[in-house]
Coordinates of C-alpha atoms and ligand atoms in Angstrom, one line a residue:
X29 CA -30.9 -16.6 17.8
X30 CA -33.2 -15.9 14.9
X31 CA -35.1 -19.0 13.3
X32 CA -34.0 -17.9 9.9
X33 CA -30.4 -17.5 10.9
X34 CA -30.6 -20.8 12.6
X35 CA -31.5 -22.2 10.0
X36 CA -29.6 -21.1 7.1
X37 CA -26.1 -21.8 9.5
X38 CA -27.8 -25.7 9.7
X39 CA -27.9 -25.8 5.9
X40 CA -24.9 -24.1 5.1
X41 CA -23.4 -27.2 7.1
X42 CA -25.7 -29.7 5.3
X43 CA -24.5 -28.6 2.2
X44 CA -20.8 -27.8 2.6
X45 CA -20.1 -30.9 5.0
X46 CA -16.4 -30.9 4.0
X47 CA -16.0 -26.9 4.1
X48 CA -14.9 -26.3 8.0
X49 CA -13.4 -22.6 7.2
X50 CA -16.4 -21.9 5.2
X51 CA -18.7 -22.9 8.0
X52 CA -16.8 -21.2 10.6
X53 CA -16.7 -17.8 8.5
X54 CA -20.6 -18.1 8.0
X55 CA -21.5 -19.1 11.6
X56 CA -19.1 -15.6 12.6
X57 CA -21.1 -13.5 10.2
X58 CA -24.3 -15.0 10.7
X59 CA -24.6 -15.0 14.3
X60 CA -23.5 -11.6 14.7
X61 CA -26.2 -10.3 12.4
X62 CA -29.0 -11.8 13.5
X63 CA -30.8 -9.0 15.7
X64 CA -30.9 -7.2 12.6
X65 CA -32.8 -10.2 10.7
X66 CA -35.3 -9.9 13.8
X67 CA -36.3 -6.7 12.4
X68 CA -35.8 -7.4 8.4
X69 CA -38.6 -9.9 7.9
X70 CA -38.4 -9.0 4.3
X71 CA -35.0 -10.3 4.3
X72 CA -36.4 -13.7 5.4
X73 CA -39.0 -13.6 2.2
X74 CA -36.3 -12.3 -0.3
X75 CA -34.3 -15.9 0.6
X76 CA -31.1 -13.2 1.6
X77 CA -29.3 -15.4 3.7
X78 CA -29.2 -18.3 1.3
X79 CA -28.3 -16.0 -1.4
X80 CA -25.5 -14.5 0.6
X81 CA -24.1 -17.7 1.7
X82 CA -23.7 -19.2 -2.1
X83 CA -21.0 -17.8 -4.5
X84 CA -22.5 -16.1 -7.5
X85 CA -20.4 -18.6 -9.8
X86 CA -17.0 -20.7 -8.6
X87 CA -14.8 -22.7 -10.5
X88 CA -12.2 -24.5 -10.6
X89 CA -9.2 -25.2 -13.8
X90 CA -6.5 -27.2 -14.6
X91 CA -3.2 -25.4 -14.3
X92 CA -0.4 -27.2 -16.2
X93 CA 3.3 -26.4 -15.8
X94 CA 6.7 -27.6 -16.7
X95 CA 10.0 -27.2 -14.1
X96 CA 13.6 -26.4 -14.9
X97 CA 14.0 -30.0 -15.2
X98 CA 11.7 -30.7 -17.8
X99 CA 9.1 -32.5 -15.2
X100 CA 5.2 -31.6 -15.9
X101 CA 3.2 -30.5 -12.7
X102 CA -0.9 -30.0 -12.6
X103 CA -2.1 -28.1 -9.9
X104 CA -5.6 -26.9 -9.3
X105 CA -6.5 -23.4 -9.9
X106 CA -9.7 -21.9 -8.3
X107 CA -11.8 -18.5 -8.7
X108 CA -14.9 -17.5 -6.8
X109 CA -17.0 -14.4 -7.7
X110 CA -19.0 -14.4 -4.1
X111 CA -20.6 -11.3 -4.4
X112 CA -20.8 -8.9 -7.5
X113 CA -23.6 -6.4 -5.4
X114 CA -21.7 -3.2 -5.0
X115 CA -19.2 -3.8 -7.9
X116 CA -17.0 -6.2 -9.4
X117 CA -15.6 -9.3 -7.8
X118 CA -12.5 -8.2 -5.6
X119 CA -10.0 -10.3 -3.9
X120 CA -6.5 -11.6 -4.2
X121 CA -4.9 -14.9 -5.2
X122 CA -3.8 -17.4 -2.9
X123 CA -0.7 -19.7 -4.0
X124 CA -0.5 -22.3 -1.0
X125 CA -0.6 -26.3 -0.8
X126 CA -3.3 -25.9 1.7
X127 CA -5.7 -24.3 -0.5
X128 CA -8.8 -25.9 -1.3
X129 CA -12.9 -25.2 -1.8
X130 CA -13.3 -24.6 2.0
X131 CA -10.5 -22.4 1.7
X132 CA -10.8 -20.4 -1.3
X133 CA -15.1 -20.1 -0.2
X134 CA -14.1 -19.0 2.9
X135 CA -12.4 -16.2 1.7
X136 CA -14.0 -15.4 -1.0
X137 CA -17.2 -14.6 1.3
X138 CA -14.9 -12.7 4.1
X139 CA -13.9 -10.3 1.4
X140 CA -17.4 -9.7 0.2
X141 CA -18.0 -7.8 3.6
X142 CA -14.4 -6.3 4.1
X143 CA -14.5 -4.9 0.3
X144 CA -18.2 -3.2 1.6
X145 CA -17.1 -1.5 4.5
X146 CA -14.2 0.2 2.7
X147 CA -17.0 2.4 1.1
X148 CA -15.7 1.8 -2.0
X149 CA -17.9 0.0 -5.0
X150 CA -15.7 -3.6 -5.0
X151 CA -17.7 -6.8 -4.8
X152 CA -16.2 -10.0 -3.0
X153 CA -13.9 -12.6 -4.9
X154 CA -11.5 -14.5 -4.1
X155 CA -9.1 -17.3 -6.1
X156 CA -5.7 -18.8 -5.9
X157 CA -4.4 -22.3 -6.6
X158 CA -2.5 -25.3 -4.3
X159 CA 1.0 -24.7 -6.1
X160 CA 3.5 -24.3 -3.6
X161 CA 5.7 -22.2 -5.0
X162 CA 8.7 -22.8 -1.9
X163 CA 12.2 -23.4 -3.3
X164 CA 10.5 -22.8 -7.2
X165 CA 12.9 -20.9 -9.1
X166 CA 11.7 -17.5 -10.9
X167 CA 11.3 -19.2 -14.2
X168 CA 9.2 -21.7 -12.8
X169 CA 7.2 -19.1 -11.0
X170 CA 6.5 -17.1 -14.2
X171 CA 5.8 -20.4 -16.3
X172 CA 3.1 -21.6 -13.2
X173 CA 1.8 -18.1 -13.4
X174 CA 1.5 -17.9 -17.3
X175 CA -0.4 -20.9 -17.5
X176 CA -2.8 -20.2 -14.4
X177 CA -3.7 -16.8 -16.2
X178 CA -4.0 -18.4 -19.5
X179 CA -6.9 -20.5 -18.0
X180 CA -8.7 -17.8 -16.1
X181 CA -8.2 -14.6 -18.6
X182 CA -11.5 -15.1 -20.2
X183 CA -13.5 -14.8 -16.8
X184 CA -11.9 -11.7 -15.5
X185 CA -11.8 -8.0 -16.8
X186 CA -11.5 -4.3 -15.3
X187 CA -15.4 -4.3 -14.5
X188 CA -15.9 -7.9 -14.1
X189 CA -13.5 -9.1 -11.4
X190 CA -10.1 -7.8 -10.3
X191 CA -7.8 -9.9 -8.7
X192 CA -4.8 -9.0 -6.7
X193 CA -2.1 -10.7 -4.3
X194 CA -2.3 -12.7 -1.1
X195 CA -0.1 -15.7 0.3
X196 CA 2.5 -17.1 -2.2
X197 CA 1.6 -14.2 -4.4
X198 CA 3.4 -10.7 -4.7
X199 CA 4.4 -7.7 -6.9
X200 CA 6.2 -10.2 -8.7
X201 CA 3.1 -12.8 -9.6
X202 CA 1.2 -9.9 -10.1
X203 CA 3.6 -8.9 -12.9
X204 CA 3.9 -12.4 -14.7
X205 CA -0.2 -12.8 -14.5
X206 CA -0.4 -9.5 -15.7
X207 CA 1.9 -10.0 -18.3
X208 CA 0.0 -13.1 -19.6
X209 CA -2.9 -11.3 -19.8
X210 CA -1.5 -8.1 -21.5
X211 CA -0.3 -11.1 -24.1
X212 CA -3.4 -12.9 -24.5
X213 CA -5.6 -9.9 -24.6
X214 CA -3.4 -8.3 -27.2
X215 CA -4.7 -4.6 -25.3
X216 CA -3.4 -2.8 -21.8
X217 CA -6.1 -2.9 -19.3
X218 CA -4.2 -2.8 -16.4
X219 CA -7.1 -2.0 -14.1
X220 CA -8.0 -5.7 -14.2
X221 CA -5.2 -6.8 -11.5
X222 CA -3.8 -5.0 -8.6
X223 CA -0.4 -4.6 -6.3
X224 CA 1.4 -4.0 -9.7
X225 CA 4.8 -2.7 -9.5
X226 CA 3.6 1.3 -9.7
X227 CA 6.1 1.6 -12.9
X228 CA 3.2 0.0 -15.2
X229 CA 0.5 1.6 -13.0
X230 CA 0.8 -0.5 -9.1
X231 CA 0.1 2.5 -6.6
X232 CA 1.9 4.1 -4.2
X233 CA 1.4 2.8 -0.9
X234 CA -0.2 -0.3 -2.1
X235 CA 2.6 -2.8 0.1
X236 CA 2.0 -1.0 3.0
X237 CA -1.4 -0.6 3.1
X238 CA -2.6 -3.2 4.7
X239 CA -0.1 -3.0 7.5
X240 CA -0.7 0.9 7.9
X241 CA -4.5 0.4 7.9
X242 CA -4.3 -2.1 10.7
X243 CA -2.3 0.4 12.5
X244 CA -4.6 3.1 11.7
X245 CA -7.8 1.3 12.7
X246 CA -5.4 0.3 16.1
X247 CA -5.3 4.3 16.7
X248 CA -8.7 4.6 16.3
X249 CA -9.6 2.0 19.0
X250 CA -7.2 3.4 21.6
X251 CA -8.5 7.2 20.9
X252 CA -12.0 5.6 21.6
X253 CA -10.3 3.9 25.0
X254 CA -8.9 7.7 25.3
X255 CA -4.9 5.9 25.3
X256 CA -2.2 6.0 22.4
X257 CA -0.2 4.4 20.5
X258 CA 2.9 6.0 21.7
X259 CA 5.5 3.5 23.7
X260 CA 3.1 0.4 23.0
X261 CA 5.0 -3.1 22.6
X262 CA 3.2 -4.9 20.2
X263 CA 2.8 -8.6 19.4
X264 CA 2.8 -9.2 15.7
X265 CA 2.3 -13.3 14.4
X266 CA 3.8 -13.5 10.4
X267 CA 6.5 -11.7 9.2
X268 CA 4.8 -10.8 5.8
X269 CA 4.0 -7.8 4.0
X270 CA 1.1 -7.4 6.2
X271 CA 3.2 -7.7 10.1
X272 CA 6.2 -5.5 7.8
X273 CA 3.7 -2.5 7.1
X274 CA 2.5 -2.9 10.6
X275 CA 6.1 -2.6 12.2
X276 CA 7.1 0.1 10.0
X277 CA 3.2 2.1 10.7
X278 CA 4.4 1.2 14.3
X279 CA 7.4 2.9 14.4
X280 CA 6.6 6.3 12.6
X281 CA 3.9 6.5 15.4
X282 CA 6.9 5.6 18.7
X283 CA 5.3 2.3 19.0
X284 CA 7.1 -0.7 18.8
X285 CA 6.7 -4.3 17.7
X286 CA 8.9 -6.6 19.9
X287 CA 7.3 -10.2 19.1
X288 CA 7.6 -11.6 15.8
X289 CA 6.9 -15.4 14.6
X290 CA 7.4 -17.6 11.6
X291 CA 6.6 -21.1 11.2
X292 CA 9.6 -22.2 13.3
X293 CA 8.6 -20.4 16.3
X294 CA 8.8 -16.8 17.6
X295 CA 10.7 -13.8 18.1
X296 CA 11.1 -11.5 21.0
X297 CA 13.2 -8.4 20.1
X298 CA 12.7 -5.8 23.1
X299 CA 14.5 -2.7 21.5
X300 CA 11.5 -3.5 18.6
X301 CA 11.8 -3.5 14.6
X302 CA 12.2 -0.1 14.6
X303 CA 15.5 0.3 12.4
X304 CA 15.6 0.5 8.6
X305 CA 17.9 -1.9 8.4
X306 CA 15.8 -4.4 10.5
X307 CA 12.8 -3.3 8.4
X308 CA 14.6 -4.4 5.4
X309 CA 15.6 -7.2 6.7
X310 CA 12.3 -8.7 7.2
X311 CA 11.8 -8.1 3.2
X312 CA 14.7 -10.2 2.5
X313 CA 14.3 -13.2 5.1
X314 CA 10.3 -13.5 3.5
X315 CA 12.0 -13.4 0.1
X316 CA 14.3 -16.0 0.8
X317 CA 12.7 -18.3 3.2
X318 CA 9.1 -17.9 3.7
X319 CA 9.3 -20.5 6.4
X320 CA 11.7 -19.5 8.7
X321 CA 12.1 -16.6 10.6
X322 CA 15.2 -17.4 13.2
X323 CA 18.0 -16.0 11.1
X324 CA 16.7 -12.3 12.9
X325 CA 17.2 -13.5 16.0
X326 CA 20.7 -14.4 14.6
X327 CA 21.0 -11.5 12.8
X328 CA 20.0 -9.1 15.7
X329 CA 21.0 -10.9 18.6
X330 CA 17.5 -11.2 19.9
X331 CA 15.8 -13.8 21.6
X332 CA 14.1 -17.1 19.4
X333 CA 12.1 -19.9 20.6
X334 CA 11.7 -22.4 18.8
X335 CA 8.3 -24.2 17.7
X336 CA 6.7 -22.3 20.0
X337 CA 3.7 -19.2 19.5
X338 CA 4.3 -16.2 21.8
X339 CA 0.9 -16.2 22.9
X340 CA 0.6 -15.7 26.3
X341 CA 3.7 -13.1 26.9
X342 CA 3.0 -10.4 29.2
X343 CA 5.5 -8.1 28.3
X344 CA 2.9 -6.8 25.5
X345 CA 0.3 -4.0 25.0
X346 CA -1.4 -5.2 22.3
X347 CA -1.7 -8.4 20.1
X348 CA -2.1 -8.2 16.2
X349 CA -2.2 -12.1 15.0
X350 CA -1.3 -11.5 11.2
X351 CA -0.2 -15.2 10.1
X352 CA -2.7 -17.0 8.6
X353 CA -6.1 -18.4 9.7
X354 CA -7.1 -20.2 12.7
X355 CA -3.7 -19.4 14.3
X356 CA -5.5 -18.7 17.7
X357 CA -7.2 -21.3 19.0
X358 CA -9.4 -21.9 22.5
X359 CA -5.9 -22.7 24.5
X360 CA -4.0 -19.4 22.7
X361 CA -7.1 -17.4 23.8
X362 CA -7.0 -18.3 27.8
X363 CA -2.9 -17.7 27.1
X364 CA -3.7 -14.5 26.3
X365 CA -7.0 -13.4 28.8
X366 CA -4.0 -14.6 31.3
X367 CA -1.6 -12.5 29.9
X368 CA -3.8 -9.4 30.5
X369 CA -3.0 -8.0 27.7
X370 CA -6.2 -5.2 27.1
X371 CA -5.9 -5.1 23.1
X372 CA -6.3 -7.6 20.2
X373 CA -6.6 -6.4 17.2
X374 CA -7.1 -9.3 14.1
X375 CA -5.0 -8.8 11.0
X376 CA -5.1 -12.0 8.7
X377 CA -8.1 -13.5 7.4
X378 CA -10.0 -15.2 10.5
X379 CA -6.8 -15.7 12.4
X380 CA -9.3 -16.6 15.4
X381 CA -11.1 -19.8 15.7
X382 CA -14.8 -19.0 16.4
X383 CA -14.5 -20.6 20.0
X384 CA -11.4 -18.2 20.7
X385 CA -13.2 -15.2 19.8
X386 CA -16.1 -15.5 21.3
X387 CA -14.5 -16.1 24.4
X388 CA -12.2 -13.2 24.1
X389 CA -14.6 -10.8 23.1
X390 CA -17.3 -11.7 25.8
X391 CA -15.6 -13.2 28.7
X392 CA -12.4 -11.4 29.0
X393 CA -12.7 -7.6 29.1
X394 CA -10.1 -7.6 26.1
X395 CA -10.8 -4.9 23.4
X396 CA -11.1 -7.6 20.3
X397 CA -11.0 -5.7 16.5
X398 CA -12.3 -7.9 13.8
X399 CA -10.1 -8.5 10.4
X400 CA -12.4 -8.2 8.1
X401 CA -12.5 -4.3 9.3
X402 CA -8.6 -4.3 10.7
X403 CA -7.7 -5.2 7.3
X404 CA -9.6 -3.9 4.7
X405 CA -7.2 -1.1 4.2
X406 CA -5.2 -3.3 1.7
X407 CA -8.1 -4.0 -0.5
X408 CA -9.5 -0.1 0.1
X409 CA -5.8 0.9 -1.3
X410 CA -6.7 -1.7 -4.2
X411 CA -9.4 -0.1 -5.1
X412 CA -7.7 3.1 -4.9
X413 CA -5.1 1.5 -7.7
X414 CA -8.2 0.8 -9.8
X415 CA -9.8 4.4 -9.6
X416 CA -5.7 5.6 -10.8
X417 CA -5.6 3.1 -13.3
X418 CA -9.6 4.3 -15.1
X419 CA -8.0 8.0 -14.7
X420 CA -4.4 7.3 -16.3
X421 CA -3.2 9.3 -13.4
X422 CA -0.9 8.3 -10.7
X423 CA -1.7 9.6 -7.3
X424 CA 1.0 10.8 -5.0
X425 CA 2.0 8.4 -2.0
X426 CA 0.3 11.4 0.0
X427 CA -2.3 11.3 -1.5
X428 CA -3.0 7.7 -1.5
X429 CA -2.1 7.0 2.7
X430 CA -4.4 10.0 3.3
X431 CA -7.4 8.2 1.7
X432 CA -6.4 5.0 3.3
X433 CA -6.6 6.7 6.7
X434 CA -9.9 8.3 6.1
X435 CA -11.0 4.9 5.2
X436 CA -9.9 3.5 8.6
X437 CA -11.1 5.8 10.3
X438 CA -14.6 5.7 8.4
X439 CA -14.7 1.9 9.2
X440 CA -14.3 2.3 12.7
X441 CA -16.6 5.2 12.8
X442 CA -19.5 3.2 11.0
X443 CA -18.6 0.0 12.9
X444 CA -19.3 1.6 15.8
X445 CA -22.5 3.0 15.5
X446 CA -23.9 -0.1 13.7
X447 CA -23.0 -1.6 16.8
X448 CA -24.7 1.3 18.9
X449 CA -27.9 1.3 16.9
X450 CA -28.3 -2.5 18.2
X451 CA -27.9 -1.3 21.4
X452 CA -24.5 -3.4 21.5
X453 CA -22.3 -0.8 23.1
X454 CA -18.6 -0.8 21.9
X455 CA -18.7 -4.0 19.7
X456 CA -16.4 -3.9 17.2
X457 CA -17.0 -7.4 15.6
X458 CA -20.7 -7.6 15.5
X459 CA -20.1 -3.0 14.5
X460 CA -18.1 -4.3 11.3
X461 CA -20.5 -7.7 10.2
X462 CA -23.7 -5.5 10.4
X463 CA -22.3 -2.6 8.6
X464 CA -21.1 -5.1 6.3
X465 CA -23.9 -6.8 6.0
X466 CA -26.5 -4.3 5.9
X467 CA -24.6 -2.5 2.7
X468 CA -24.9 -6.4 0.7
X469 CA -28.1 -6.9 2.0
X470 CA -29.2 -3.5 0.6
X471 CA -27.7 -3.6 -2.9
X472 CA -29.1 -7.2 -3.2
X473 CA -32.7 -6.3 -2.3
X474 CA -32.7 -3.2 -4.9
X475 CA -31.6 -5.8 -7.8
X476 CA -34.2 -7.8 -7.7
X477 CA -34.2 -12.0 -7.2
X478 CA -31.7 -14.0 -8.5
Ligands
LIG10 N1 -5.6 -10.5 -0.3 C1 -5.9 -9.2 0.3 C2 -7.1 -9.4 1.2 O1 -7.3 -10.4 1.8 C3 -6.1 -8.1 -0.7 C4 -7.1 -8.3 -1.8 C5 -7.0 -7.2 -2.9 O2 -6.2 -6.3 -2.8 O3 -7.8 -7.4 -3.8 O4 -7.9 -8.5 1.3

């Protein structure tokens, strides 16, 4: 590996001992890029891997709420701005106990490189808070969400840094935190949040796109291994918005996704969530119990296991792991070399520990996808919502999924001959952090030091 590289990964660790997901998403990144550092000396003199490894500015707030019953709660609330380079900070809002620094950094730098390869001019950001908002009634939720935006409104703006959802926050957060802003501001600059319900400017498409781009990028891949889509079983972890969009993207196309899994343990539905009504029904059982995902197994007579990930089943095509990070891990990854499955395509933010992917993109023959290029389509169709809301002008839903699959389809496209002009054949993951990395790297040099 490159001295430089080396040595920036060493002092990332050095100075972010307590940061493990931030580590992990730097060593990923890092090590991938590093025969292009071998012929960017400059980069070395310009400091850019130090640069690129430290958030522009984070911080951290109180966030003060009251229940229904009258008890005061104070959470943490948390906003990076990693990477302002090719245009304002961009990322969603994560509501979950687990967040922290690591996790919020971690992110935060993931999305500077997905928001760059969508083409579109959105810098990195990322934020979100350790509320749990499980079994918190809607006025709770709306009183946790006033107050978080009423400590972050000042720092964020429609060309300063747009947040958007993520875990624990949906079209309905959105429309609180917008609200609060709308309130505070005294003014309707709706372009400064994104997944808004489309009747006060959201956009068409927006809930699905992260799902359909995954599915988009998934054709791509198979074109390029000269297969399709059609009559593939696919494995899907989560039962989100992001594994919904993907099962419905799945079955417009005759695919189908026959593993699902939730916290409680997994799914296996042969005929597929194909139906509308099953479709639906994964809406309502996320609605009303983020946690557990067995009532569709009740529901549709369908097999569950409990406590247990379906990693490993061979009665899959593909794998699409669209939980949550670090889902896959070392013994997950031989699992799934065993189960010979030939695809696995990354949905959720770096659902792979850096030991599983390594070893399933070099040692297994398995075609592995990255997520920071699977699923940029959600913050591409963000973007998109931005550019409508600067016009005043709705786009059609048409409209809007055609850009998102030129988008995919671009990302693939310039993954792969990043990859190619390294002389790295078909490599999607080191294809998406170069092409990434090289747009960042270029934007940084051209501003000057700082
Ligand atoms: N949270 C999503 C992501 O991980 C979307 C962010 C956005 O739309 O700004 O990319």
């Amino acid at each position: 590996m490159n001295s430089y590289v080396q040595k920036v990964i060493n002092d990332v660790k050095e100075r972010n001992p307590n940061e493990p997901e931030f580590i992990q998403a730097v060593e990923e990144l890092l090590t991938s890029i590093s025969p292009v550092i071998d012929q960017h000396p400059e980069y070395e003199k310009a400091d850019l891997l130090h640069r690129m490894t430290e958030p522009e500015r984070m911080f951290t707030f109180r966030v003060t709420w009251t229940d229904d019953n009258g008890q005061v709660h104070t959470n943490r609330g948390w906003r990076c701005q990693f990477n302002g380079a090719v245009g304002p900070y961009k990322g969603g809002l994560r509501f979950q106990k687990n967040v922290n620094d690591s996790v919020i950094k971690f992110l935060g730098f993931e999305q500077t490189f997905k928001n760059a390869l969508t083409g579109l001019p959105i810098g990195g950001g990322k934020g979100g808070s350790d509320f749990d908002p499980s079994g918190r009634s809607d006025a709770e939720i709306m009183r946790f969400c006033q107050s978080y935006m009423t400590a972050l409104y000042r720092y964020i703006g429609p060309d300063t840094d747009v947040p958007a959802g993520d875990m624990g926050v949906g079209e309905r957060e959105v429309g609180y935190l917008f609200g609060q802003y709308r309130r505070l501001k005294a003014n309707f600059e709706n372009g400064v949040i994104t997944g808004k319900n489309p009747v006060y400017g959201g956009s068409l498409i927006r809930p699905e796109a992260t799902g359909y781009g995954a599915v988009y990028y998934l054709c791509e891949v198979l074109k390029h291994e000269k297969d399709t889509i059609k009559g593939k079983r696919i494995g899907v972890s989560g039962y989100g918005n992001v594994a919904w969009g993907i099962m419905k993207k799945a079955a417009q196309l005759g695919a189908r996704v026959t593993y699902i899994s939730g916290p409680d343990g997994y799914i296996h539905d042969e005929e597929g969530v194909v139906t509308e009504e099953k479709l639906d029904y994964i809406l309502e059982m996320r609605r009303t119990d983020p946690m557990h995902c067995r009532s569709y197994a009740e529901k549709f007579n369908c097999e569950f296991v409990e406590g247990e990930k379906f990693w490993g089943v061979k009665d899959v095509d593909i794998y699409m792991p669209a939980a949550t990070q670090n889902d896959v891990d070392i013994n997950s990854a031989r699992k799934i070399a065993q189960s010979g499955v030939k695809y696995y395509i990354e949905v959720a933010n770096m659902p792979t520990t850096n030991e599983a992917l390594n070893y399933l993109a070099s040692q297994t023959g398995i075609i592995v996808a990255p997520s920071k290029a699977v699923n940029a389509g959600g913050v591409g169709v963000s973007a998109l919502e931005m550019s409508q809301n600067s016009e005043r002008l709705p786009w059609t839903a048409q409209d809007v999924d055609d850009q998102l699959k030129r988008m995919m389809v671009n990302i693939h496209e310039v993954s792969v001959t990043a990859a190619k002009g390294y002389g790295l054949g078909y490599n999607l993951i080191a294809g998406a952090n170069i092409a990434g990395f090289m747009k960042i790297a270029e934007a940084m040099m051209a501003q000057g030091i700082f």
